[in-house]
């Protein structure tokens, strides 16, 4: 049996375990042991700002995705089967379009001469085109778009398991629909909220393509810091240290979340 | 049912808006790709195939397309047997270490892709695999493995291993009983896993940005560079083709998964 897993395991060991190990080593070793790279990451302004910005954006994206995703999952759950399948299909549809294609689409929609600005000018709502892209706003709009399915799917899966009788019981005991929702449905859907939020937050922490293409160079997220240190500045040690801190954050989040819900639940949706 | 309550109406309206937000960007690319305008204008002034012509007439785009398709096919060819073997072993073996191995095989989904990309770049730089075809294929095999493993494990869950035991007690060896009894029954999840690995290799961008170069650059890398420099509707044409291709593959995969 071990012989059967060994080809796959070998690929994983050589192409992800070894490279990540290499990064960790490179972050602490340069002509001898050094913590210089980590000192820079934690004290220098650019690094610090980038980490703070990345966490802020990830937090904002997660909250927006939750606010947008919860009603959709709730509606899909409450409708008859045919309708809920249609809604879920629409949610998953963009999921299977390349991230690059969607970045292109958002550029087409949001840029100065883009569809939305043209439309708003046609309606005479604005006289000057709005700056919708090449800034944090554009990054957030496109990132939420890409990550929303990761929120809706676990929410829907959790809501499906909530027995409808409980809501009826609540109603029969005299609670209003909104009270039954707040006291019964919402608490029972929390594992799905946690699973969805974890996935969206963690994926957002490492996002690269969208902020690079839609951020306009001003929204420097951690992943861009890594790539710039490698490609532009040849600062391999610094890049490695940033990567290690990012990975440690992701693993720490997974670890904390795993105390509350099973990790399969989080990863199973991907 | 609390049919027309204001809360219910709000729920419908919000959900409809969110769904429009989700699908509008997917739908907007096709009209742009068939427009004659040099810049993005909407609605398009007139219908034209010029961006498709530019794509098919450009040797650089064609070379990139060949690289993408070759990488995706080779990835499926390697990742599928590796993943099937691993999933089979994980589901059959009672060894403790298998749980650890199972988790290890899902690592590509957990580690942020930018970290994987930079790490592979450093390792490849040492062994001379940067800007090579084998390097590109190997990286995509690693990234595609989890999809095969997850899909096949799901297929194996509904398979009764006793059937294979029967075949073996009747004198077949393990390998033959696997191919004669087990594989036909999990075939759909194997195919689905392979298709997901293909799509993953076709769409992969970030690792390619770091490790590919010269004549071995996949479409996604050239698209990324083109998008960063200027917005050319040729990309809308390529995007439309890519989207149609991956939708057809997904439909095929899900038809497979349902039709067992």
Short mmCIF file of C-alpha atoms in Angstrom, two decimals:
data_model
loop_
_atom_site.label_atom_id
_atom_site.label_comp_id
_atom_site.label_asym_id
_atom_site.label_seq_id
_atom_site.Cartn_x
_atom_site.Cartn_y
_atom_site.Cartn_z
CA UNK A 1 0.00 0.00 0.00
CA UNK A 2 2.85 2.38 0.75
CA UNK A 3 4.26 1.58 -2.68
CA UNK A 4 1.00 2.80 -4.22
CA UNK A 5 1.08 6.21 -2.53
CA UNK A 6 4.79 6.74 -3.07
CA UNK A 7 4.68 8.31 -6.57
CA UNK A 8 2.12 10.91 -5.48
CA UNK A 9 3.88 11.43 -2.17
CA UNK A 10 7.23 11.85 -3.90
CA UNK A 11 5.80 14.59 -6.14
CA UNK A 12 4.38 16.36 -3.09
CA UNK A 13 7.61 16.03 -1.12
CA UNK A 14 9.80 17.27 -3.97
CA UNK A 15 7.54 20.07 -5.17
CA UNK A 16 5.93 21.51 -2.10
CA UNK A 17 7.55 20.20 1.10
CA UNK A 18 11.12 20.66 -0.12
CA UNK A 19 10.50 24.11 -1.68
CA UNK A 20 8.73 25.41 1.43
CA UNK A 21 11.49 23.93 3.62
CA UNK A 22 14.02 25.65 1.38
CA UNK A 23 12.26 28.96 1.87
CA UNK A 24 12.29 28.52 5.63
CA UNK A 25 16.00 27.69 5.57
CA UNK A 26 16.84 30.58 3.27
CA UNK A 27 15.01 32.97 5.56
CA UNK A 28 17.33 32.21 8.49
CA UNK A 29 20.57 31.28 6.74
CA UNK A 30 22.84 33.54 4.72
CA UNK A 31 26.57 32.93 5.29
CA UNK A 32 25.55 31.74 8.73
CA UNK A 33 22.49 31.85 10.92
CA UNK A 34 20.68 35.17 10.91
CA UNK A 35 17.41 36.65 12.05
CA UNK A 36 18.05 39.84 10.08
CA UNK A 37 15.31 39.02 7.56
CA UNK A 38 12.69 38.62 10.25
CA UNK A 39 13.89 41.74 12.02
CA UNK A 40 13.29 43.64 8.78
CA UNK A 41 9.85 42.08 8.23
CA UNK A 42 8.70 43.03 11.70
CA UNK A 43 10.29 46.47 11.98
CA UNK A 44 10.55 48.04 8.54
CA UNK A 45 7.65 50.17 7.53
CA UNK A 46 6.94 48.76 4.05
CA UNK A 47 6.64 45.23 5.35
CA UNK A 48 4.58 46.18 8.33
CA UNK A 49 2.22 48.30 6.27
CA UNK A 50 1.81 45.57 3.69
CA UNK A 51 0.92 42.95 6.29
CA UNK A 52 -1.53 45.33 7.95
CA UNK A 53 -3.11 46.21 4.60
CA UNK A 54 -3.39 42.54 3.62
CA UNK A 55 -5.15 41.68 6.87
CA UNK A 56 -7.45 44.67 6.53
CA UNK A 57 -8.38 43.80 2.95
CA UNK A 58 -8.86 40.13 3.83
CA UNK A 59 -11.07 41.07 6.75
CA UNK A 60 -13.13 43.46 4.63
CA UNK A 61 -13.44 40.91 1.82
CA UNK A 62 -14.52 38.21 4.29
CA UNK A 63 -17.17 40.44 5.88
CA UNK A 64 -18.53 41.61 2.53
CA UNK A 65 -18.59 38.04 1.22
CA UNK A 66 -20.48 36.95 4.33
CA UNK A 67 -23.01 39.77 4.00
CA UNK A 68 -23.56 39.02 0.30
CA UNK A 69 -23.31 35.25 0.57
CA UNK A 70 -25.57 34.60 3.54
CA UNK A 71 -28.82 35.84 1.93
CA UNK A 72 -28.08 33.89 -1.26
CA UNK A 73 -27.37 30.67 0.64
CA UNK A 74 -30.46 31.27 2.78
CA UNK A 75 -32.67 31.81 -0.25
CA UNK A 76 -31.26 28.75 -2.04
CA UNK A 77 -31.94 26.71 1.08
CA UNK A 78 -35.52 27.93 1.48
CA UNK A 79 -36.62 27.47 -2.15
CA UNK A 80 -37.82 24.23 -3.78
CA UNK A 81 -35.10 22.01 -5.19
CA UNK A 82 -35.17 23.17 -8.84
CA UNK A 83 -34.71 26.81 -7.87
CA UNK A 84 -31.98 26.10 -5.37
CA UNK A 85 -30.05 24.13 -7.99
CA UNK A 86 -30.36 27.08 -10.38
CA UNK A 87 -29.08 29.52 -7.75
CA UNK A 88 -26.16 27.29 -6.83
CA UNK A 89 -25.31 26.81 -10.51
CA UNK A 90 -25.15 30.60 -10.93
CA UNK A 91 -22.90 30.81 -7.86
CA UNK A 92 -20.54 28.12 -9.13
CA UNK A 93 -20.51 29.36 -12.74
CA UNK A 94 -17.84 32.05 -12.26
CA UNK A 95 -15.88 29.58 -10.14
CA UNK A 96 -14.97 27.75 -13.32
CA UNK A 97 -13.83 30.80 -15.20
CA UNK A 98 -10.14 31.53 -14.99
CA UNK A 99 -9.13 34.16 -12.45
CA UNK A 100 -7.33 36.01 -15.25
CA UNK A 101 -10.47 36.11 -17.36
CA UNK A 102 -12.37 37.62 -14.48
CA UNK A 103 -9.64 40.17 -13.82
CA UNK A 104 -9.98 41.18 -17.47
CA UNK A 105 -13.74 41.44 -17.12
CA UNK A 106 -13.45 43.69 -14.07
CA UNK A 107 -10.99 45.93 -15.87
CA UNK A 108 -13.49 46.18 -18.73
CA UNK A 109 -16.29 47.02 -16.31
CA UNK A 110 -14.54 49.37 -13.91
CA UNK A 111 -11.98 51.39 -15.84
CA UNK A 112 -12.39 55.09 -16.67
CA UNK A 113 -13.85 54.37 -20.10
CA UNK A 114 -15.37 51.13 -18.83
CA UNK A 115 -18.93 49.88 -18.99
CA UNK A 116 -20.03 51.16 -15.58
CA UNK A 117 -18.62 54.66 -16.04
CA UNK A 118 -20.13 54.89 -19.52
CA UNK A 119 -23.47 53.77 -18.19
CA UNK A 120 -23.45 56.24 -15.29
CA UNK A 121 -22.52 59.09 -17.64
CA UNK A 122 -25.25 58.06 -20.04
CA UNK A 123 -27.71 58.31 -17.16
CA UNK A 124 -26.22 61.70 -16.25
CA UNK A 125 -25.52 60.52 -12.72
CA UNK A 126 -21.90 61.65 -13.01
CA UNK A 127 -20.08 64.10 -15.26
CA UNK A 128 -16.54 62.88 -14.62
CA UNK A 129 -15.61 59.19 -14.72
CA UNK A 130 -15.17 57.65 -11.28
CA UNK A 131 -11.88 56.02 -10.28
CA UNK A 132 -13.20 52.53 -9.73
CA UNK A 133 -10.12 50.49 -10.52
CA UNK A 134 -6.33 50.56 -10.04
CA UNK A 135 -7.01 51.15 -6.37
CA UNK A 136 -8.12 49.25 -3.29
CA UNK A 137 -11.79 49.53 -4.29
CA UNK A 138 -11.23 47.65 -7.56
CA UNK A 139 -9.18 45.01 -5.77
CA UNK A 140 -11.89 44.40 -3.19
CA UNK A 141 -14.73 44.26 -5.74
CA UNK A 142 -12.91 41.68 -7.88
CA UNK A 143 -11.59 39.68 -4.92
CA UNK A 144 -15.04 39.34 -3.34
CA UNK A 145 -16.30 38.21 -6.73
CA UNK A 146 -13.72 35.44 -6.92
CA UNK A 147 -14.09 34.28 -3.31
CA UNK A 148 -17.87 34.50 -2.89
CA UNK A 149 -18.52 30.87 -3.99
CA UNK A 150 -16.19 29.70 -1.19
CA UNK A 151 -18.55 31.44 1.23
CA UNK A 152 -21.89 30.40 -0.25
CA UNK A 153 -21.15 26.68 -0.64
CA UNK A 154 -20.27 25.86 3.00
CA UNK A 155 -23.11 28.12 4.21
CA UNK A 156 -25.59 26.28 2.01
CA UNK A 157 -24.24 22.86 3.05
CA UNK A 158 -24.67 23.77 6.74
CA UNK A 159 -28.13 25.28 6.30
CA UNK A 160 -29.30 22.16 4.50
CA UNK A 161 -28.61 20.14 7.62
CA UNK A 162 -30.73 22.38 9.86
CA UNK A 163 -34.03 20.53 10.37
CA UNK A 164 -37.04 22.55 9.25
CA UNK A 165 -39.02 21.25 12.26
CA UNK A 166 -36.96 23.44 14.54
CA UNK A 167 -38.17 26.58 12.79
CA UNK A 168 -41.75 25.35 12.92
CA UNK A 169 -41.35 24.53 16.59
CA UNK A 170 -40.13 28.06 17.18
CA UNK A 171 -43.10 29.47 15.30
CA UNK A 172 -45.59 27.23 17.08
CA UNK A 173 -44.28 28.47 20.42
CA UNK A 174 -45.21 31.96 19.32
CA UNK A 175 -41.93 33.39 18.05
CA UNK A 176 -42.04 35.74 15.08
CA UNK A 177 -40.19 34.64 11.93
CA UNK A 178 -37.36 37.09 12.62
CA UNK A 179 -37.06 35.91 16.22
CA UNK A 180 -36.93 32.24 15.16
CA UNK A 181 -34.28 33.22 12.64
CA UNK A 182 -32.12 35.01 15.20
CA UNK A 183 -32.58 32.50 18.04
CA UNK A 184 -32.71 29.20 16.14
CA UNK A 185 -31.53 29.37 12.54
CA UNK A 186 -28.62 31.79 12.85
CA UNK A 187 -26.83 29.98 15.71
CA UNK A 188 -27.22 26.64 13.94
CA UNK A 189 -25.69 28.06 10.77
CA UNK A 190 -22.60 29.34 12.57
CA UNK A 191 -20.36 26.35 11.69
CA UNK A 192 -20.98 27.15 8.03
CA UNK A 193 -20.21 30.82 8.69
CA UNK A 194 -16.94 29.82 10.33
CA UNK A 195 -15.99 27.42 7.51
CA UNK A 196 -16.80 29.96 4.80
CA UNK A 197 -15.07 32.86 6.56
CA UNK A 198 -11.94 30.79 7.16
CA UNK A 199 -11.67 29.74 3.53
CA UNK A 200 -12.27 33.24 2.18
CA UNK A 201 -9.94 34.91 4.67
CA UNK A 202 -7.11 32.43 4.15
CA UNK A 203 -7.38 32.46 0.36
CA UNK A 204 -7.49 36.26 0.37
CA UNK A 205 -4.31 36.50 2.49
CA UNK A 206 -2.35 34.89 -0.33
CA UNK A 207 -4.07 36.58 -3.26
CA UNK A 208 -1.76 37.74 -6.00
CA UNK A 209 -3.20 38.11 -9.49
CA UNK A 210 -6.19 40.27 -8.64
CA UNK A 211 -4.41 42.89 -6.51
CA UNK A 212 -1.54 42.96 -9.01
CA UNK A 213 -3.82 43.65 -11.98
CA UNK A 214 -6.56 45.71 -10.33
CA UNK A 215 -4.68 47.39 -7.50
CA UNK A 216 -2.69 49.71 -9.73
CA UNK A 217 0.58 49.22 -7.84
CA UNK A 218 -0.62 51.10 -4.80
CA UNK A 219 -2.31 48.21 -3.04
CA UNK A 220 0.76 46.14 -2.18
CA UNK A 221 -0.44 42.92 -0.60
CA UNK A 222 1.92 40.45 1.06
CA UNK A 223 2.07 38.16 -1.95
CA UNK A 224 3.20 41.08 -4.11
CA UNK A 225 5.88 41.84 -1.54
CA UNK A 226 7.16 38.29 -1.95
CA UNK A 227 7.19 38.45 -5.74
CA UNK A 228 8.79 41.92 -5.88
CA UNK A 229 11.55 40.90 -3.50
CA UNK A 230 12.32 37.99 -5.81
CA UNK A 231 11.82 39.54 -9.22
CA UNK A 232 12.82 43.16 -8.81
CA UNK A 233 15.19 43.35 -5.89
CA UNK A 234 16.74 39.86 -5.72
CA UNK A 235 16.14 39.91 -1.97
CA UNK A 236 15.68 36.18 -1.61
CA UNK A 237 16.13 36.13 2.16
CA UNK A 238 13.55 38.86 2.68
CA UNK A 239 11.11 37.23 0.27
CA UNK A 240 11.51 33.93 2.11
CA UNK A 241 10.93 35.50 5.51
CA UNK A 242 7.75 37.20 4.27
CA UNK A 243 6.58 33.90 2.78
CA UNK A 244 7.26 32.04 6.03
CA UNK A 245 5.34 34.61 8.09
CA UNK A 246 2.42 34.40 5.63
CA UNK A 247 2.40 30.61 5.73
CA UNK A 248 2.64 30.60 9.53
CA UNK A 249 -0.39 32.94 9.70
CA UNK A 250 -2.38 30.65 7.41
CA UNK A 251 -1.47 27.50 9.34
CA UNK A 252 -2.21 29.22 12.66
CA UNK A 253 -5.67 30.19 11.41
CA UNK A 254 -6.35 26.63 10.24
CA UNK A 255 -5.13 25.31 13.60
CA UNK A 256 -7.36 27.62 15.64
CA UNK A 257 -10.37 26.92 13.44
CA UNK A 258 -9.78 23.16 13.66
CA UNK A 259 -10.46 23.37 17.40
CA UNK A 260 -14.04 24.37 16.59
CA UNK A 261 -14.96 22.57 13.37
CA UNK A 262 -13.48 19.71 11.39
CA UNK A 263 -10.99 20.86 8.78
CA UNK A 264 -12.53 18.55 6.19
CA UNK A 265 -15.51 20.83 6.35
CA UNK A 266 -13.40 23.81 5.38
CA UNK A 267 -11.23 22.16 2.75
CA UNK A 268 -13.93 19.90 1.37
CA UNK A 269 -15.48 22.86 -0.39
CA UNK A 270 -12.52 23.68 -2.52
CA UNK B 1 -44.90 30.26 3.86
CA UNK B 2 -44.49 33.90 4.80
CA UNK B 3 -44.86 34.89 1.22
CA UNK B 4 -44.92 38.64 0.71
CA UNK B 5 -43.41 39.83 3.97
CA UNK B 6 -41.05 42.79 3.51
CA UNK B 7 -38.15 40.68 4.82
CA UNK B 8 -38.86 38.06 2.19
CA UNK B 9 -38.97 40.64 -0.61
CA UNK B 10 -35.70 42.16 0.60
CA UNK B 11 -34.17 38.69 0.55
CA UNK B 12 -35.19 38.18 -3.09
CA UNK B 13 -33.92 41.58 -4.18
CA UNK B 14 -30.56 41.26 -2.39
CA UNK B 15 -30.01 37.74 -3.71
CA UNK B 16 -30.86 38.79 -7.26
CA UNK B 17 -28.38 41.66 -7.09
CA UNK B 18 -25.65 39.39 -5.73
CA UNK B 19 -26.29 36.85 -8.49
CA UNK B 20 -26.07 39.60 -11.13
CA UNK B 21 -22.78 40.71 -9.57
CA UNK B 22 -21.54 37.13 -9.81
CA UNK B 23 -22.41 36.41 -13.42
CA UNK B 24 -22.22 39.81 -15.13
CA UNK B 25 -18.40 39.75 -15.46
CA UNK B 26 -18.54 36.25 -16.94
CA UNK B 27 -21.10 37.35 -19.51
CA UNK B 28 -19.53 40.66 -20.48
CA UNK B 29 -16.39 39.24 -22.06
CA UNK B 30 -18.00 37.55 -25.06
CA UNK B 31 -19.61 40.76 -26.44
CA UNK B 32 -16.30 42.61 -26.07
CA UNK B 33 -14.49 39.85 -27.94
CA UNK B 34 -16.87 40.15 -30.90
CA UNK B 35 -16.74 43.95 -30.98
CA UNK B 36 -14.89 45.90 -33.64
CA UNK B 37 -13.75 48.64 -31.29
CA UNK B 38 -10.11 48.99 -30.35
CA UNK B 39 -11.00 50.14 -26.87
CA UNK B 40 -13.60 48.75 -24.55
CA UNK B 41 -16.88 50.29 -25.50
CA UNK B 42 -20.25 49.01 -24.56
CA UNK B 43 -22.50 48.28 -26.34
CA UNK B 44 -20.10 47.31 -29.15
CA UNK B 45 -20.35 49.57 -32.27
CA UNK B 46 -20.30 46.65 -34.69
CA UNK B 47 -19.68 42.94 -34.88
CA UNK B 48 -16.22 41.73 -35.83
CA UNK B 49 -13.97 38.70 -35.65
CA UNK B 50 -10.76 40.72 -35.80
CA UNK B 51 -9.62 39.86 -32.26
CA UNK B 52 -10.05 36.17 -32.97
CA UNK B 53 -8.07 36.63 -36.19
CA UNK B 54 -5.34 38.42 -34.25
CA UNK B 55 -5.18 35.55 -31.82
CA UNK B 56 -4.98 32.80 -34.42
CA UNK B 57 -2.54 34.76 -36.62
CA UNK B 58 -0.11 35.56 -33.83
CA UNK B 59 2.73 33.00 -33.52
CA UNK B 60 3.42 33.94 -29.89
CA UNK B 61 -0.20 33.30 -28.83
CA UNK B 62 -0.27 30.07 -30.83
CA UNK B 63 2.96 28.84 -29.27
CA UNK B 64 1.58 29.68 -25.82
CA UNK B 65 -1.61 27.78 -26.62
CA UNK B 66 0.38 24.72 -27.67
CA UNK B 67 2.38 24.89 -24.43
CA UNK B 68 -0.80 25.17 -22.34
CA UNK B 69 -2.50 22.23 -24.02
CA UNK B 70 0.63 20.05 -23.91
CA UNK B 71 1.19 20.80 -20.23
CA UNK B 72 -2.47 20.14 -19.40
CA UNK B 73 -2.52 16.79 -21.24
CA UNK B 74 0.76 15.59 -19.74
CA UNK B 75 -0.41 16.70 -16.30
CA UNK B 76 -3.56 14.59 -16.57
CA UNK B 77 -1.58 11.64 -17.92
CA UNK B 78 0.71 11.66 -14.86
CA UNK B 79 -1.48 13.05 -12.09
CA UNK B 80 -4.41 10.70 -12.72
CA UNK B 81 -2.62 7.34 -12.21
CA UNK B 82 -0.58 8.78 -9.32
CA UNK B 83 -3.71 10.16 -7.68
CA UNK B 84 -5.80 7.02 -8.25
CA UNK B 85 -3.09 4.79 -6.79
CA UNK B 86 -2.74 7.06 -3.78
CA UNK B 87 -6.49 7.33 -3.18
CA UNK B 88 -6.87 3.56 -3.44
CA UNK B 89 -4.08 2.99 -0.94
CA UNK B 90 -5.48 5.60 1.47
CA UNK B 91 -8.94 4.04 1.38
CA UNK B 92 -7.71 0.44 1.77
CA UNK B 93 -4.87 0.73 4.23
CA UNK B 94 -5.38 0.86 7.95
CA UNK B 95 -1.90 2.19 8.63
CA UNK B 96 -1.87 5.25 10.87
CA UNK B 97 0.60 7.06 8.64
CA UNK B 98 -1.95 7.06 5.82
CA UNK B 99 -3.86 9.87 7.54
CA UNK B 100 -0.71 11.97 7.56
CA UNK B 101 -0.06 11.09 3.92
CA UNK B 102 -3.64 11.98 3.04
CA UNK B 103 -3.18 15.41 4.61
CA UNK B 104 0.18 15.82 2.85
CA UNK B 105 -1.45 15.17 -0.52
CA UNK B 106 -3.89 18.03 0.16
CA UNK B 107 -1.06 20.47 0.99
CA UNK B 108 -1.21 22.20 -2.43
CA UNK B 109 -4.69 23.43 -1.46
CA UNK B 110 -3.52 24.75 1.91
CA UNK B 111 -0.22 26.47 1.16
CA UNK B 112 -0.80 29.89 -0.45
CA UNK B 113 0.07 29.50 -4.10
CA UNK B 114 2.50 32.42 -4.15
CA UNK B 115 4.64 30.63 -1.54
CA UNK B 116 4.56 27.39 -3.52
CA UNK B 117 5.52 29.32 -6.64
CA UNK B 118 8.52 31.09 -5.11
CA UNK B 119 9.66 27.90 -3.38
CA UNK B 120 9.54 25.89 -6.59
CA UNK B 121 11.38 28.70 -8.37
CA UNK B 122 14.28 28.49 -5.89
CA UNK B 123 14.48 24.68 -6.13
CA UNK B 124 14.20 24.71 -9.93
CA UNK B 125 16.90 27.37 -10.18
CA UNK B 126 19.29 25.01 -8.38
CA UNK B 127 18.59 22.01 -10.60
CA UNK B 128 18.13 23.84 -13.90
CA UNK B 129 14.40 23.23 -14.40
CA UNK B 130 13.41 26.88 -14.80
CA UNK B 131 11.89 27.65 -18.23
CA UNK B 132 11.65 23.97 -19.17
CA UNK B 133 8.71 21.81 -20.17
CA UNK B 134 9.38 19.02 -17.62
CA UNK B 135 9.56 21.62 -14.87
CA UNK B 136 6.22 23.10 -15.85
CA UNK B 137 4.51 19.70 -16.13
CA UNK B 138 5.87 18.49 -12.79
CA UNK B 139 4.63 21.59 -10.97
CA UNK B 140 1.18 21.17 -12.48
CA UNK B 141 1.10 17.47 -11.56
CA UNK B 142 1.69 18.47 -7.95
CA UNK B 143 -1.05 21.13 -8.10
CA UNK B 144 -3.52 18.78 -9.80
CA UNK B 145 -3.00 15.78 -7.49
CA UNK B 146 -5.40 16.92 -4.73
CA UNK B 147 -8.28 17.16 -7.21
CA UNK B 148 -7.73 13.58 -8.39
CA UNK B 149 -7.29 12.28 -4.84
CA UNK B 150 -10.43 14.02 -3.53
CA UNK B 151 -12.56 12.93 -6.47
CA UNK B 152 -11.41 9.29 -6.45
CA UNK B 153 -11.68 9.00 -2.66
CA UNK B 154 -15.27 10.19 -2.94
CA UNK B 155 -15.89 7.56 -5.63
CA UNK B 156 -14.31 4.82 -3.52
CA UNK B 157 -16.59 5.65 -0.60
CA UNK B 158 -19.59 4.27 -2.43
CA UNK B 159 -17.67 1.20 -3.58
CA UNK B 160 -17.85 -2.01 -1.59
CA UNK B 161 -14.31 -3.41 -1.17
CA UNK B 162 -15.79 -6.87 -0.49
CA UNK B 163 -16.35 -7.20 -4.22
CA UNK B 164 -12.65 -7.00 -4.84
CA UNK B 165 -12.03 -9.57 -2.10
CA UNK B 166 -14.42 -11.92 -3.89
CA UNK B 167 -12.52 -11.49 -7.15
CA UNK B 168 -9.28 -12.22 -5.35
CA UNK B 169 -10.66 -15.27 -3.57
CA UNK B 170 -11.62 -16.54 -7.01
CA UNK B 171 -7.97 -16.44 -8.00
CA UNK B 172 -7.34 -13.01 -9.52
CA UNK B 173 -4.31 -11.18 -8.23
CA UNK B 174 -4.64 -7.80 -6.66
CA UNK B 175 -3.74 -5.82 -9.76
CA UNK B 176 -6.09 -7.70 -12.07
CA UNK B 177 -8.97 -7.58 -9.61
CA UNK B 178 -8.47 -3.81 -9.32
CA UNK B 179 -8.66 -3.31 -13.07
CA UNK B 180 -11.48 -5.82 -13.60
CA UNK B 181 -13.70 -5.04 -10.61
CA UNK B 182 -12.84 -1.77 -8.88
CA UNK B 183 -11.78 0.56 -11.66
CA UNK B 184 -14.91 0.16 -13.84
CA UNK B 185 -17.05 1.11 -10.86
CA UNK B 186 -15.09 4.23 -9.91
CA UNK B 187 -14.41 5.20 -13.52
CA UNK B 188 -16.59 8.32 -13.42
CA UNK B 189 -14.80 9.82 -10.44
CA UNK B 190 -11.43 9.01 -12.03
CA UNK B 191 -12.45 10.82 -15.22
CA UNK B 192 -13.88 13.72 -13.22
CA UNK B 193 -10.65 13.98 -11.20
CA UNK B 194 -8.62 13.98 -14.42
CA UNK B 195 -10.79 16.72 -15.91
CA UNK B 196 -10.36 18.89 -12.81
CA UNK B 197 -6.60 18.36 -13.02
CA UNK B 198 -6.74 19.42 -16.68
CA UNK B 199 -8.67 22.61 -15.87
CA UNK B 200 -6.34 23.37 -12.98
CA UNK B 201 -3.31 23.03 -15.29
CA UNK B 202 -4.98 25.11 -18.00
CA UNK B 203 -5.78 27.96 -15.58
CA UNK B 204 -2.65 27.87 -13.47
CA UNK B 205 -0.94 31.27 -13.60
CA UNK B 206 1.13 32.13 -10.57
CA UNK B 207 3.57 29.22 -10.60
CA UNK B 208 3.99 29.70 -14.36
CA UNK B 209 4.83 33.37 -13.80
CA UNK B 210 7.87 32.35 -11.78
CA UNK B 211 9.13 29.18 -13.41
CA UNK B 212 8.25 29.44 -17.09
CA UNK B 213 10.07 31.40 -19.73
CA UNK B 214 11.43 31.49 -23.25
CA UNK B 215 9.41 29.39 -25.63
CA UNK B 216 7.77 27.43 -22.81
CA UNK B 217 5.35 30.06 -21.55
CA UNK B 218 1.73 29.00 -21.15
CA UNK B 219 -1.17 31.20 -22.28
CA UNK B 220 -1.92 32.42 -18.77
CA UNK B 221 1.56 33.87 -18.35
CA UNK B 222 1.37 35.77 -21.64
CA UNK B 223 -2.15 36.94 -20.80
CA UNK B 224 -1.02 38.20 -17.42
CA UNK B 225 1.84 40.16 -18.94
CA UNK B 226 -0.42 41.55 -21.64
CA UNK B 227 -3.04 42.59 -19.08
CA UNK B 228 -0.45 44.37 -16.98
CA UNK B 229 0.90 46.35 -19.90
CA UNK B 230 -2.21 47.30 -21.87
CA UNK B 231 -5.74 46.10 -22.38
CA UNK B 232 -6.06 44.44 -25.76
CA UNK B 233 -9.37 42.89 -26.84
CA UNK B 234 -7.40 39.90 -28.18
CA UNK B 235 -7.44 38.82 -24.53
CA UNK B 236 -11.24 38.98 -24.57
CA UNK B 237 -11.21 36.56 -27.49
CA UNK B 238 -8.81 34.20 -25.71
CA UNK B 239 -10.81 34.54 -22.49
CA UNK B 240 -14.02 33.64 -24.29
CA UNK B 241 -12.41 30.55 -25.80
CA UNK B 242 -10.94 29.53 -22.44
CA UNK B 243 -14.25 30.03 -20.66
CA UNK B 244 -16.15 27.97 -23.23
CA UNK B 245 -13.51 25.23 -22.98
CA UNK B 246 -13.59 24.99 -19.20
CA UNK B 247 -17.41 25.11 -19.06
CA UNK B 248 -17.60 22.23 -21.50
CA UNK B 249 -15.10 20.27 -19.43
CA UNK B 250 -16.97 20.97 -16.19
CA UNK B 251 -20.25 19.87 -17.75
CA UNK B 252 -18.53 16.70 -18.92
CA UNK B 253 -17.10 16.08 -15.46
CA UNK B 254 -20.37 16.61 -13.64
CA UNK B 255 -22.31 14.53 -16.16
CA UNK B 256 -19.75 11.81 -15.44
CA UNK B 257 -20.12 12.12 -11.69
CA UNK B 258 -23.90 11.93 -11.86
CA UNK B 259 -24.15 9.20 -14.44
CA UNK B 260 -22.83 6.33 -12.40
#
